[in-house]
Amino acid sequence: MSSESAVNINNDEIITCRLTRWYLRRIGLLTAAIFAMGCYFLYDGQWGYPKKNKIAEQKEWYTAEVIGAFKEAQSQGDNAAAEWMREARKKGWVVDPNLTQPQWIDYAAPRGWAAEPKKYTAEEIQQQFWIGWAMVAAAAIMGALLALNRSKTLVGHADHMILPNGRTVRFADAFKVDTRKWDSKGLAYVYSREPGDKSTHKATIDDLKYHPAEQVLKRLLSQFQGELIAPAKEATPSKTT
C-alpha cells in the first residue's frame, strides 16, 4: 500500500522516505481543530458563560419583580391589572399586545434570550478556562512536535534501514515481519535481534506517514529469510450442486 505513487528503485540506491503530505495535512488539521476548541472553551469562560448568567439573572428579576408586581396589581382588581399592563407595555416588559399577563418568553424572545437560561457556577466557569488552556497547550505541543519531526526520514540502504528516531536495523537481523495491516493501514512491523543481544526490537514501517516506505519494505523482504506473517487469504466458497 502506498499513499503516493511508488517509484521503482534498485538495491544500490538509497531510499529516503519523507513525511507525506497526507500525514502533514492530517496532523495540521487536528492541531488546528484542538486549538479552535480550546479557544471556544476560553471564550465561554471569559464571555459566553458570564453572558448567559446575566440572562439567567434577568429571568430571576423578571419573575420576581415584573410578574410579582403584576400579581400584586391583579389582587387589586381587573382595572388595576389592566392599567399595570398598559404601563408594562410602555416600559417594554410586555411585547405581545394580545397578552393579558407578563410572560418571560415574551420578554426574552425579541432579545434572542433562551426560554430556560442556565446559570453557571464559579466552578463551572473556571473549568472552562482549565479545559481551554489545556487544549491550547496540547495544540502548541502538537505543532512543536510536527515542526521537529518534519525533517525526520526513514532511510533504506542496501542491507539496512535507518528509522526516523535514528536507530539502525540490519536486514540480516530481522527474524519476523508482520504485514497483516499493510493493505488496510500501510503498516508493517519488523522484529529484529542483534548478534549477541537477546533483546527483541520492534520497528514500524509506516507507508502512510513516510513515502516511499513501500520500497524499503520490498527491499527488506527481498533479503528476508525469517517468519513472514501475511494477511490471511479469504477462502473461496465451494460450489454446491
XYZ file of N, CA and C in Angstrom:
723
model
N 0.857 -1.199 0.000
C 0.000 0.000 0.000
C 0.882 1.233 0.000
N 0.524 2.206 -0.814
C 1.310 3.435 -0.860
C 0.376 4.602 -0.978
N 0.582 5.661 -0.154
C -0.271 6.835 -0.184
C 0.043 7.725 -1.360
N 1.234 7.528 -1.974
C 1.595 8.282 -3.150
C 2.180 7.287 -4.144
N 2.397 7.686 -5.369
C 2.820 6.771 -6.401
C 4.157 6.140 -6.051
N 4.287 4.832 -6.279
C 5.511 4.122 -5.965
C 6.570 4.420 -7.016
N 7.834 4.249 -6.608
C 8.946 4.504 -7.509
C 9.792 3.243 -7.570
N 10.164 2.791 -8.771
C 10.999 1.616 -8.915
C 12.438 1.973 -8.579
N 13.005 1.297 -7.594
C 14.352 1.605 -7.119
C 15.149 0.319 -7.033
N 16.385 0.324 -7.506
C 17.206 -0.866 -7.372
C 17.916 -0.845 -6.035
N 18.517 -1.980 -5.668
C 19.091 -2.131 -4.332
C 20.328 -1.285 -4.085
N 20.887 -0.689 -5.121
C 22.077 0.144 -4.934
C 21.716 1.572 -4.547
N 20.485 1.959 -4.740
C 20.079 3.329 -4.451
C 19.643 3.477 -2.996
N 19.875 4.644 -2.459
C 19.419 4.948 -1.104
C 17.986 5.465 -1.195
N 17.102 4.874 -0.417
C 15.694 5.270 -0.422
C 15.460 6.217 0.756
N 15.122 7.441 0.467
C 14.839 8.416 1.523
C 13.344 8.670 1.571
N 12.729 8.287 2.668
C 11.282 8.427 2.824
C 10.986 9.616 3.737
N 10.298 10.577 3.202
C 9.960 11.769 3.973
C 8.483 11.751 4.359
N 8.122 12.617 5.306
C 6.725 12.697 5.735
C 5.824 13.022 4.546
N 4.712 12.330 4.460
C 3.788 12.539 3.349
C 2.930 13.779 3.557
N 2.455 14.325 2.459
C 1.545 15.475 2.542
C 0.268 15.083 3.274
N -0.173 13.844 3.091
C -1.380 13.359 3.779
C -1.205 13.443 5.286
N -0.059 12.981 5.779
C 0.187 12.985 7.225
C 0.301 14.417 7.748
N 1.045 15.254 7.040
C 1.210 16.635 7.474
C -0.129 17.365 7.513
N -0.946 17.137 6.485
C -2.260 17.781 6.442
C -3.159 17.266 7.561
N -3.108 15.968 7.805
C -3.957 15.361 8.844
C -3.591 15.907 10.221
N -2.304 15.911 10.544
C -1.870 16.401 11.850
C -2.099 17.907 11.953
N -1.877 18.619 10.849
C -2.109 20.065 10.859
C -3.561 20.405 11.133
N -4.481 19.684 10.487
C -5.906 19.929 10.704
C -6.320 19.555 12.130
N -5.768 18.454 12.635
C -6.087 18.040 14.011
C -5.587 19.077 15.011
N -4.381 19.593 14.776
C -3.829 20.624 15.655
C -4.697 21.875 15.631
N -5.109 22.276 14.426
C -5.950 23.464 14.292
C -7.301 23.263 14.964
N -7.861 22.046 14.838
C -9.158 21.762 15.451
C -9.071 21.820 16.976
N -8.009 21.254 17.550
C -7.841 21.281 19.009
C -7.638 22.712 19.488
N -6.863 23.491 18.737
C -6.640 24.890 19.099
C -7.951 25.671 19.058
N -8.757 25.444 18.011
C -10.037 26.142 17.883
C -10.982 25.777 19.024
N -10.994 24.495 19.397
C -11.855 24.068 20.501
C -11.395 24.694 21.822
N -10.071 24.784 21.999
C -9.548 25.425 23.200
C -9.960 26.884 23.283
N -9.897 27.581 22.139
C -10.314 28.988 22.101
C -11.805 29.122 22.410
N -12.586 28.143 21.952
C -14.027 28.175 22.211
C -14.304 28.048 23.713
N -13.583 27.141 24.383
C -13.751 26.994 25.829
C -13.334 28.270 26.548
N -12.238 28.882 26.119
C -11.777 30.125 26.746
C -12.789 31.245 26.526
N -13.385 31.278 25.339
C -14.420 32.286 25.063
C -15.606 32.107 26.001
N -16.021 30.861 26.187
C -17.150 30.606 27.087
C -16.821 31.035 28.512
N -15.591 30.753 28.951
C -15.217 31.130 30.305
C -15.140 32.631 30.500
N -14.646 33.328 29.478
C -14.452 34.772 29.591
C -15.723 35.562 29.302
N -16.463 35.139 28.262
C -17.624 35.923 27.833
C -18.932 35.120 27.763
N -18.866 33.898 27.213
C -20.089 33.131 26.986
C -20.877 32.822 28.244
N -20.252 32.182 29.216
C -20.948 31.818 30.439
C -21.384 33.042 31.252
N -20.510 34.064 31.423
C -20.968 35.257 32.145
C -22.171 35.916 31.472
N -22.192 35.907 30.131
C -23.331 36.490 29.420
C -24.604 35.691 29.693
N -24.490 34.373 29.696
C -25.650 33.527 29.985
C -26.109 33.703 31.425
N -25.148 33.919 32.314
C -25.519 34.160 33.713
C -26.324 35.449 33.860
N -25.949 36.467 33.086
C -26.694 37.726 33.143
C -28.125 37.533 32.648
N -28.291 36.693 31.625
C -29.641 36.407 31.129
C -30.440 35.650 32.194
N -29.780 34.679 32.854
C -30.455 33.937 33.920
C -30.851 34.875 35.058
N -29.983 35.848 35.349
C -30.306 36.829 36.389
C -31.458 37.726 35.957
N -31.520 38.026 34.663
C -32.636 38.819 34.146
C -33.953 38.065 34.315
N -33.909 36.739 34.096
C -35.139 35.961 34.280
C -35.559 35.961 35.748
N -34.563 35.856 36.638
C -34.879 35.896 38.061
C -35.511 37.239 38.426
N -34.946 38.325 37.870
C -35.511 39.652 38.118
C -36.926 39.760 37.554
N -37.113 39.267 36.323
C -38.415 39.368 35.671
C -39.466 38.596 36.461
N -39.091 37.404 36.911
C -40.042 36.574 37.661
C -40.419 37.224 38.988
N -39.399 37.750 39.667
C -39.647 38.318 40.986
C -40.291 39.693 40.921
N -39.795 40.557 40.075
C -40.239 41.945 40.051
C -41.425 42.183 39.116
N -41.295 41.773 37.863
C -42.349 42.072 36.881
C -43.579 41.207 37.123
N -43.386 39.894 37.082
C -44.540 39.014 37.297
C -45.086 39.178 38.714
N -44.180 39.392 39.651
C -44.624 39.618 41.037
C -45.456 40.877 41.157
N -45.043 41.968 40.465
C -45.793 43.223 40.514
C -47.153 43.070 39.846
N -47.201 42.284 38.771
C -48.488 42.062 38.099
C -49.457 41.329 39.019
N -48.955 40.320 39.690
C -49.828 39.565 40.603
C -50.355 40.462 41.716
N -49.528 41.384 42.161
C -49.971 42.312 43.199
C -51.056 43.233 42.667
N -50.871 43.721 41.423
C -51.885 44.579 40.798
C -53.160 43.785 40.543
N -52.993 42.541 40.137
C -54.139 41.677 39.852
C -54.976 41.454 41.099
N -54.308 41.414 42.264
C -55.038 41.198 43.510
C -55.893 42.404 43.871
N -55.628 43.553 43.206
C -56.389 44.773 43.481
C -57.566 44.945 42.528
N -57.734 43.977 41.611
C -58.883 44.030 40.721
C -58.469 44.087 39.261
N -59.457 43.869 38.372
C -59.176 43.824 36.933
C -58.703 45.170 36.401
N -59.275 46.262 36.878
C -58.880 47.584 36.394
C -57.409 47.867 36.717
N -56.990 47.499 37.908
C -55.598 47.715 38.313
C -54.662 46.866 37.476
N -55.088 45.629 37.180
C -54.261 44.737 36.363
C -54.149 45.265 34.939
N -55.271 45.773 34.373
C -55.251 46.314 33.020
C -54.368 47.557 32.937
N -54.455 48.419 33.946
C -53.626 49.621 33.981
C -52.150 49.240 34.095
N -51.881 48.253 34.901
C -50.494 47.802 35.066
C -49.953 47.283 33.739
N -50.772 46.549 32.971
C -50.345 46.004 31.684
C -50.045 47.124 30.697
N -50.843 48.194 30.721
C -50.585 49.323 29.818
C -49.221 49.944 30.123
N -48.949 50.128 31.403
C -47.657 50.703 31.790
C -46.510 49.743 31.470
N -46.757 48.443 31.630
C -45.726 47.434 31.360
C -45.354 47.415 29.878
N -46.356 47.642 29.009
C -46.075 47.684 27.573
C -45.239 48.915 27.225
N -45.504 50.029 27.869
C -44.713 51.229 27.632
C -43.253 51.021 28.037
N -43.044 50.273 29.107
C -41.691 50.013 29.595
C -40.995 48.865 28.859
N -41.740 48.188 27.960
C -41.153 47.074 27.218
C -41.135 45.767 27.949
N -41.834 45.677 29.067
C -41.871 44.437 29.821
C -42.800 43.412 29.172
N -43.770 43.893 28.443
C -44.703 43.030 27.706
C -44.688 43.479 26.258
N -44.435 42.543 25.341
C -44.293 42.877 23.921
C -45.546 42.529 23.140
N -46.056 41.341 23.326
C -47.224 40.875 22.586
C -48.468 41.629 23.053
N -49.154 42.364 22.146
C -50.336 43.136 22.553
C -51.519 42.266 22.943
N -51.456 40.978 22.615
C -52.570 40.083 22.920
C -52.456 39.441 24.298
N -51.317 39.626 24.939
C -51.139 39.013 26.263
C -51.946 39.765 27.327
N -52.465 38.999 28.266
C -53.205 39.614 29.382
C -52.400 39.575 30.676
N -51.208 38.979 30.588
C -50.314 38.954 31.743
C -48.876 38.807 31.235
N -47.888 39.273 31.988
C -46.497 39.215 31.534
C -45.977 37.786 31.499
N -45.137 37.520 30.508
C -44.503 36.210 30.379
C -43.030 36.412 30.020
N -42.172 35.639 30.656
C -40.734 35.766 30.404
C -40.390 35.512 28.942
N -40.984 34.474 28.331
C -40.666 34.137 26.943
C -40.997 35.288 26.006
N -42.050 36.036 26.316
C -42.436 37.196 25.507
C -41.393 38.299 25.625
N -40.844 38.460 26.812
C -39.822 39.480 27.061
C -38.461 39.045 26.499
N -38.179 37.722 26.551
C -36.863 37.222 26.151
C -36.712 37.037 24.650
N -37.771 36.582 23.964
C -37.676 36.240 22.543
C -37.149 37.381 21.673
N -37.662 38.616 21.789
C -37.142 39.689 20.935
C -35.669 39.996 21.186
N -35.156 39.613 22.318
C -33.753 39.868 22.667
C -32.854 38.681 22.352
N -33.473 37.608 21.833
C -32.694 36.422 21.489
C -32.247 35.615 22.683
N -32.964 35.727 23.790
C -32.603 35.026 25.001
C -33.333 33.685 25.098
N -32.727 32.752 25.796
C -33.308 31.418 25.939
C -34.513 31.442 26.857
N -35.422 30.505 26.593
C -36.612 30.400 27.436
C -36.243 29.886 28.827
N -35.218 29.015 28.887
C -34.768 28.467 30.164
C -33.257 28.673 30.283
N -32.813 29.892 30.535
C -31.365 30.150 30.617
C -30.730 29.455 31.814
N -29.568 28.855 31.559
C -28.850 28.151 32.633
C -27.916 29.128 33.342
N -27.843 28.994 34.655
C -26.924 29.821 35.431
C -25.751 28.957 35.860
N -24.556 29.377 35.463
C -23.354 28.596 35.729
C -22.679 29.039 37.021
N -22.114 28.066 37.713
C -21.419 28.359 38.965
C -20.009 28.862 38.658
N -19.371 29.424 39.672
C -17.995 29.892 39.508
C -17.067 28.734 39.164
N -17.344 27.552 39.723
C -16.530 26.379 39.429
C -16.680 25.964 37.973
N -17.901 26.027 37.437
C -18.121 25.660 36.035
C -17.436 26.643 35.097
N -17.431 27.907 35.447
C -16.742 28.909 34.628
C -15.241 28.684 34.671
N -14.710 28.405 35.866
C -13.275 28.161 35.998
C -12.859 26.918 35.221
N -13.743 25.927 35.169
C -13.453 24.690 34.440
C -13.253 24.965 32.953
N -14.002 25.923 32.417
C -13.844 26.265 31.004
C -12.430 26.773 30.727
N -11.892 27.553 31.670
C -10.529 28.055 31.498
C -9.512 26.916 31.555
N -9.697 25.992 32.507
C -8.763 24.877 32.624
C -8.759 24.046 31.347
N -9.953 23.698 30.857
C -10.046 22.884 29.644
C -9.493 23.656 28.449
N -9.860 24.931 28.343
C -9.414 25.737 27.213
C -7.909 25.860 27.141
N -7.278 26.213 28.262
C -5.818 26.361 28.264
C -5.127 25.025 28.048
N -5.713 23.927 28.554
C -5.126 22.603 28.336
C -5.138 22.250 26.850
N -6.233 22.561 26.167
C -6.328 22.252 24.739
C -5.411 23.150 23.918
N -5.305 24.403 24.287
C -4.381 25.305 23.588
C -2.946 24.822 23.776
N -2.607 24.386 25.007
C -1.265 23.868 25.273
C -1.003 22.592 24.469
N -2.027 21.720 24.387
C -1.881 20.482 23.616
C -1.648 20.791 22.138
N -2.377 21.774 21.621
C -2.199 22.165 20.222
C -0.804 22.732 19.993
N -0.319 23.512 20.955
C 1.029 24.088 20.827
C 2.084 22.983 20.831
N 1.906 21.980 21.698
C 2.851 20.860 21.761
C 2.817 20.062 20.463
N 1.612 19.807 19.949
C 1.486 19.070 18.692
C 2.145 19.834 17.549
N 1.937 21.145 17.527
C 2.557 21.954 16.486
C 4.073 21.929 16.581
N 4.599 21.985 17.814
C 6.050 21.952 18.008
C 6.627 20.601 17.596
N 5.932 19.515 17.974
C 6.397 18.179 17.590
C 6.360 17.991 16.084
N 5.323 18.533 15.450
C 5.228 18.435 13.996
C 6.388 19.164 13.333
N 6.725 20.334 13.866
C 7.844 21.096 13.314
C 9.165 20.356 13.512
N 9.331 19.727 14.694
C 10.565 18.995 14.977
C 10.686 17.725 14.140
N 9.555 17.043 13.913
C 9.571 15.774 13.184
C 9.523 15.939 11.673
N 9.286 17.158 11.219
C 9.117 17.390 9.787
C 10.343 16.967 8.977
N 11.511 17.101 9.582
C 12.743 16.777 8.861
C 13.173 15.324 9.030
N 12.465 14.553 9.853
C 12.856 13.160 10.068
C 12.535 12.309 8.845
N 13.325 11.273 8.654
C 13.160 10.417 7.481
C 13.337 8.950 7.860
N 12.787 8.101 7.020
C 13.067 6.668 7.055
C 13.956 6.401 5.857
N 15.154 5.868 6.084
C 16.130 5.698 5.001
C 16.432 4.225 4.806
N 16.306 3.771 3.573
C 16.616 2.389 3.243
C 17.922 2.291 2.475
N 18.859 1.498 3.007
C 20.126 1.240 2.329
C 20.101 -0.177 1.764
N 21.211 -0.602 1.194
C 21.258 -1.908 0.543
C 20.992 -3.047 1.527
N 21.499 -2.954 2.743
C 21.363 -4.054 3.698
C 20.827 -3.628 5.062
N 20.364 -2.394 5.175
C 19.820 -1.946 6.457
C 18.923 -0.728 6.250
N 18.201 -0.380 7.272
C 17.374 0.830 7.227
C 17.636 1.636 8.487
N 17.493 2.944 8.346
C 17.661 3.846 9.476
C 16.293 4.433 9.793
N 15.809 4.173 10.993
C 14.482 4.618 11.385
C 14.461 6.123 11.660
N 13.265 6.727 11.680
C 13.164 8.177 11.954
C 13.793 8.589 13.287
N 13.850 7.669 14.255
C 14.457 8.003 15.546
C 15.975 7.826 15.549
N 16.532 7.438 14.390
C 17.979 7.307 14.266
C 18.505 5.903 14.457
N 17.678 4.971 14.895
C 18.133 3.604 15.135
C 18.304 2.863 13.817
N 19.389 2.064 13.743
C 19.690 1.291 12.543
C 19.224 -0.149 12.716
N 18.531 -0.661 11.706
C 18.073 -2.049 11.716
C 18.678 -2.749 10.505
N 19.557 -3.726 10.773
C 20.140 -4.503 9.685
C 19.117 -5.537 9.220
N 18.979 -5.675 7.906
C 18.006 -6.621 7.361
C 18.336 -8.044 7.793
N 19.637 -8.331 7.946
C 20.037 -9.679 8.329
C 19.631 -10.008 9.751
N 19.376 -8.983 10.573
C 18.991 -9.221 11.967
C 17.483 -9.420 12.134
N 16.723 -9.166 11.086
C 15.264 -9.303 11.174
C 14.893 -10.779 11.135
N 14.082 -11.225 12.083
C 13.663 -12.624 12.127
C 12.155 -12.786 11.948
N 11.410 -11.674 12.022
C 9.955 -11.767 11.816
C 9.442 -10.448 11.240
N 8.562 -10.545 10.255
C 7.924 -9.367 9.658
C 6.420 -9.607 9.633
N 5.686 -8.671 10.177
C 4.219 -8.770 10.243
C 3.616 -7.738 9.290
N 2.972 -8.220 8.221
C 2.381 -7.319 7.222
C 0.859 -7.408 7.197
N 0.250 -7.894 8.272
C -1.209 -8.076 8.270
C -1.967 -6.763 8.147
N -1.370 -5.646 8.572
C -2.047 -4.350 8.484
C -1.569 -3.525 7.289
N -0.801 -4.137 6.412
C -0.235 -3.364 5.308
C -1.304 -2.901 4.317
N -2.150 -3.803 3.904
C -3.159 -3.447 2.897
C -4.187 -2.463 3.428
N -4.519 -2.535 4.714
C -5.566 -1.671 5.273
C -5.035 -0.366 5.836
N -3.841 -0.396 6.459
C -3.333 0.794 7.136
C -1.921 1.188 6.719
N -1.324 0.409 5.811
C 0.027 0.741 5.371
C 1.068 0.542 6.451
N 0.845 -0.411 7.365
C 1.751 -0.644 8.477
C 2.370 -2.037 8.391
N 3.674 -2.095 8.612
C 4.386 -3.367 8.714
C 5.291 -3.283 9.945
N 5.389 -4.392 10.669
C 6.197 -4.427 11.885
C 7.361 -5.395 11.686
N 8.558 -4.891 11.970
C 9.775 -5.667 11.773
C 10.387 -5.977 13.141
N 10.578 -7.265 13.427
C 11.170 -7.695 14.688
C 12.596 -8.154 14.406
N 13.551 -7.604 15.152
C 14.964 -7.923 14.911
C 15.681 -8.196 16.218
N 16.809 -8.878 16.083
C 17.639 -9.191 17.247
C 19.088 -9.120 16.802
N 19.852 -8.232 17.421
C 21.241 -8.050 17.040
C 22.089 -9.210 17.553
N 23.165 -9.542 16.829
C 24.036 -10.647 17.267
C 24.579 -10.406 18.685
N 24.482 -11.420 19.522
C 24.964 -11.305 20.886
C 24.005 -10.601 21.828
N 22.868 -10.172 21.324
C 21.874 -9.475 22.140
C 20.574 -10.263 22.095
N 20.083 -10.677 23.250
C 18.851 -11.466 23.295
C 17.593 -10.599 23.250
N 17.776 -9.284 23.322
C 16.619 -8.382 23.310
C 16.009 -8.317 21.921
N 14.681 -8.275 21.876
C 13.957 -8.150 20.608
C 13.548 -6.699 20.404
N 13.821 -6.176 19.222
C 13.466 -4.800 18.896
C 12.362 -4.808 17.834
N 11.446 -3.901 17.998
C 10.327 -3.803 17.049
C 10.409 -2.475 16.317
N 10.363 -2.522 14.998
C 10.393 -1.316 14.174
C 9.127 -1.265 13.331
N 8.642 -0.068 13.093
C 7.419 0.113 12.303
C 7.751 0.784 10.979
N 7.267 0.185 9.909
C 7.354 0.807 8.589
C 5.955 1.319 8.270
N 5.820 2.643 8.190
C 4.514 3.290 8.015
C 4.470 3.963 6.651
N 3.752 3.336 5.722
C 3.716 3.846 4.348
C 2.823 5.074 4.200
N 1.863 5.254 5.110
C 1.029 6.448 5.046
C 1.754 7.665 5.599
N 2.698 7.418 6.487
C 3.418 8.514 7.122
C 4.682 8.886 6.360
N 5.398 7.870 5.860
C 6.655 8.115 5.139
C 6.579 7.537 3.727
N 6.967 8.332 2.763
C 6.922 7.919 1.359
C 8.318 7.984 0.751
N 8.761 6.928 -0.004
C 8.040 5.686 -0.332
C 8.479 4.528 0.560
N 7.875 4.378 1.737
C 8.244 3.323 2.674
C 8.009 1.939 2.085
N 7.108 1.854 1.126
C 6.832 0.565 0.491
C 8.089 -0.005 -0.145
N 8.933 0.874 -0.681
C 10.159 0.412 -1.326
C 11.149 -0.153 -0.310
N 11.178 0.427 0.880
C 12.038 -0.094 1.946
C 11.580 -1.484 2.362
N 10.263 -1.651 2.498
C 9.722 -2.962 2.855
C 10.038 -3.991 1.772
N 9.878 -3.614 0.506
C 10.175 -4.542 -0.589
C 11.648 -4.954 -0.567
N 12.526 -3.996 -0.295
C 13.957 -4.311 -0.250
C 14.254 -5.261 0.905
N 13.644 -5.021 2.044
C 13.834 -5.905 3.187
C 13.354 -7.309 2.878
N 12.150 -7.413 2.313
C 11.576 -8.732 2.042
C 12.351 -9.497 0.982
N 13.010 -8.762 0.087
C 13.792 -9.437 -0.959
C 15.002 -10.164 -0.369
N 15.396 -9.799 0.861
C 16.543 -10.442 1.521
C 16.123 -11.248 2.741
N 14.838 -11.273 3.023
C 14.350 -11.808 4.286
C 14.281 -13.334 4.251
N 14.729 -13.971 5.363
C 14.718 -15.431 5.462
C 13.923 -15.919 6.680
N 13.317 -14.995 7.422
C 12.650 -15.387 8.659
C 11.164 -15.658 8.491
N 10.408 -15.391 9.564
C 8.963 -15.661 9.599
C 8.191 -14.457 9.059
N 7.414 -14.685 8.031
C 6.593 -13.626 7.448
C 5.138 -13.881 7.813
N 4.533 -12.925 8.534
C 3.123 -13.033 8.913
C 2.335 -12.151 7.954
N 1.650 -12.765 7.025
C 0.907 -12.044 5.990
C -0.581 -12.137 6.262
N -1.383 -11.260 5.630
C -2.837 -11.328 5.812
C -3.384 -12.671 5.363
N -4.311 -13.198 6.118
C -4.921 -14.480 5.759
C -5.781 -14.292 4.517
N -5.617 -15.202 3.576
C -6.412 -15.119 2.348
C -7.799 -15.671 2.605
N -8.795 -14.985 2.027
C -10.179 -15.440 2.198
C -10.392 -16.719 1.416
N -11.025 -17.655 2.076
C -11.294 -18.939 1.415
C -12.354 -18.768 0.342
N -12.112 -19.412 -0.795
C -13.093 -19.348 -1.892
C -14.207 -20.335 -1.616
N -15.452 -19.863 -1.550
C -16.552 -20.789 -1.253
C -16.702 -21.858 -2.341
N -16.882 -23.081 -1.897
C -17.032 -24.184 -2.851
C -18.412 -24.161 -3.469
N -18.478 -24.582 -4.707
C -19.764 -24.604 -5.406
C -20.527 -25.853 -5.005
N -21.794 -25.725 -4.828
C -22.637 -26.878 -4.487
C -23.519 -27.202 -5.669
N -23.739 -28.439 -5.844
C -24.586 -28.861 -6.957
C -25.885 -29.421 -6.414
